[in-house]
């Protein structure tokens, strides 16, 4: 474990109740290749954009809020930085914070990429995976945590929060 490992970041939300259960610290990672039409976060696409931050700096921000139930990785595409995010997720889990990950990949695509140890490690640390690309034709405001109806909220591990 190396807390000096850097993650390329687009931005943060210090407290959110719409990016997974409970009160969550949200990290918008930088870099995405899915190119979903009408993406709400086009500023996150450039893999060289945003800024790099060390895991220890991000943990300090997380530690400053004792009300948090967990941390959400959004984007951008978290699986492009799976190794570093798995390290950060491990640190968060050690603090009893749950991990929600948004991805433009489908769960099955991640599972079948079994040779990619970094992907598998991030998946192992994920409590809830919200998967699939944003599909403009299936846009919805009816589903909690999803932007389009093809996306799924997959509870990979049970959570100790009341939502
Ligand atoms: S996966 Fe997310 S960030 Fe990437 S293009 Fe699609 S909606 Fe935008």
XYZ file of C-alpha atoms and ligand atoms in Angstrom:
171
model
C 0.000 0.000 0.000
C 1.448 3.358 -1.035
C -0.514 6.434 -0.016
C 1.666 8.578 -2.291
C 0.020 6.916 -5.316
C -1.661 9.563 -7.457
C -5.159 9.614 -8.896
C -6.139 11.972 -11.714
C -9.170 13.883 -10.472
C -11.785 16.068 -12.148
C -13.500 17.191 -8.953
C -15.143 16.345 -5.648
C -18.462 16.727 -3.867
C -17.874 16.820 -0.135
C -21.360 15.619 0.834
C -23.868 13.989 -1.482
C -27.085 12.042 -0.839
C -27.734 11.254 -4.527
C -24.664 9.179 -5.436
C -25.390 6.046 -3.415
C -26.868 5.335 0.031
C -26.310 7.643 2.974
C -23.990 10.650 3.040
C -21.132 10.206 0.618
C -17.909 11.857 -0.438
C -17.878 11.779 -4.251
C -14.731 11.653 -6.348
C -15.101 12.455 -10.048
C -12.104 10.848 -11.686
C -10.600 12.267 -14.867
C -10.540 10.296 -18.118
C -13.284 8.442 -19.981
C -13.387 6.788 -23.402
C -17.049 5.730 -23.508
C -18.181 8.911 -25.282
C -21.861 8.511 -24.343
C -24.024 10.996 -26.289
C -25.286 13.787 -23.965
C -22.847 12.842 -21.207
C -23.363 15.204 -18.262
C -19.652 15.346 -17.430
C -17.797 15.938 -20.727
C -15.076 17.833 -18.876
C -14.014 14.495 -17.369
C -13.195 12.808 -20.710
C -9.634 14.033 -21.420
C -7.253 11.553 -19.732
C -4.683 14.357 -19.378
C -7.138 16.885 -17.909
C -7.957 17.580 -14.287
C -5.177 17.288 -11.751
C -3.315 14.534 -9.993
C -3.712 14.107 -6.254
C -2.065 11.668 -3.874
C -4.240 9.157 -2.052
C -3.115 10.612 1.275
C -4.413 14.073 0.265
C -7.791 12.606 -0.678
C -7.952 10.615 2.558
C -7.341 13.811 4.527
C -10.417 15.362 2.884
C -12.459 12.255 3.674
C -11.222 12.133 7.275
C -12.333 15.723 7.857
C -16.020 14.689 7.707
C -17.086 12.256 10.456
C -20.666 12.137 9.081
C -19.767 10.185 5.951
C -21.247 6.732 5.301
C -19.058 6.099 2.330
C -17.174 7.199 -0.747
C -18.390 7.131 -4.355
C -16.108 6.892 -7.377
C -17.761 8.552 -10.358
C -16.404 10.060 -13.500
C -15.022 9.832 -15.884
C -14.355 6.113 -15.899
C -13.043 4.762 -12.575
C -11.831 1.494 -14.102
C -9.217 3.420 -16.146
C -7.488 4.106 -12.801
C -8.456 0.856 -11.138
C -5.158 0.134 -9.409
C -4.954 3.463 -7.559
C -8.680 3.517 -6.788
C -8.509 -0.009 -5.384
C -5.774 1.228 -3.027
C -7.904 4.191 -1.975
C -10.939 1.932 -1.573
C -8.976 -0.395 0.701
C -8.063 2.546 2.950
C -11.708 3.676 3.020
C -12.952 0.179 3.867
C -10.507 0.137 6.791
C -12.360 3.225 8.064
C -15.725 1.412 7.724
C -16.704 3.542 4.733
C -18.600 1.800 1.961
C -17.575 2.073 -1.682
C -19.924 2.840 -4.571
C -18.462 2.791 -8.099
C -20.096 4.201 -11.236
C -18.785 2.704 -14.470
C -19.621 2.907 -18.162
C -18.717 -0.777 -18.459
C -21.219 -3.512 -17.707
C -20.519 -5.788 -14.736
C -20.174 -8.791 -17.059
C -17.470 -6.995 -19.080
C -15.482 -6.372 -15.919
C -15.949 -9.927 -14.665
C -14.847 -11.501 -17.944
C -11.703 -9.349 -18.002
C -10.374 -11.707 -15.353
C -6.712 -11.283 -16.393
C -6.842 -7.645 -15.361
C -5.884 -7.902 -11.693
C -6.413 -4.172 -11.132
C -10.005 -4.350 -12.367
C -10.670 -7.408 -10.250
C -9.170 -5.752 -7.171
C -11.345 -2.654 -7.595
C -14.386 -4.877 -8.097
C -13.492 -6.770 -4.908
C -13.509 -3.495 -2.948
C -16.827 -2.327 -4.435
C -20.004 -2.605 -2.340
C -22.362 -1.196 -4.965
C -21.588 -1.065 -8.688
C -23.750 1.197 -10.849
C -22.949 -0.078 -14.293
C -23.474 0.610 -17.977
C -23.019 3.622 -20.250
C -25.476 6.513 -20.228
C -27.934 5.888 -23.093
C -29.673 9.062 -24.214
C -32.725 7.186 -25.587
C -33.217 5.499 -22.199
C -32.769 8.616 -20.084
C -34.842 8.518 -16.897
C -35.321 10.447 -13.686
C -37.347 7.591 -12.146
C -34.504 5.325 -11.063
C -32.477 6.114 -7.954
C -28.789 6.675 -8.758
C -29.153 5.879 -12.500
C -29.316 8.289 -15.451
C -30.721 5.802 -17.987
C -32.797 2.652 -17.636
C -30.098 0.306 -19.006
C -27.976 1.061 -15.941
C -28.195 -1.169 -12.874
C -27.557 -0.760 -9.157
C -25.744 -3.968 -8.254
C -25.307 -4.706 -4.565
C -22.111 -6.733 -4.605
C -21.708 -6.650 -0.825
C -24.137 -5.877 1.991
C -23.884 -2.382 3.432
C -24.153 -1.273 7.015
C -26.187 1.867 6.294
C -29.903 2.422 6.659
C -30.886 3.079 3.038
S -19.308 6.708 -18.960
Fe -20.081 8.468 -17.810
S -18.468 10.041 -17.971
Fe -18.052 8.502 -19.539
S -19.035 9.329 -21.398
Fe -20.501 7.917 -20.413
S -21.772 9.224 -19.096
Fe -19.917 10.398 -19.632
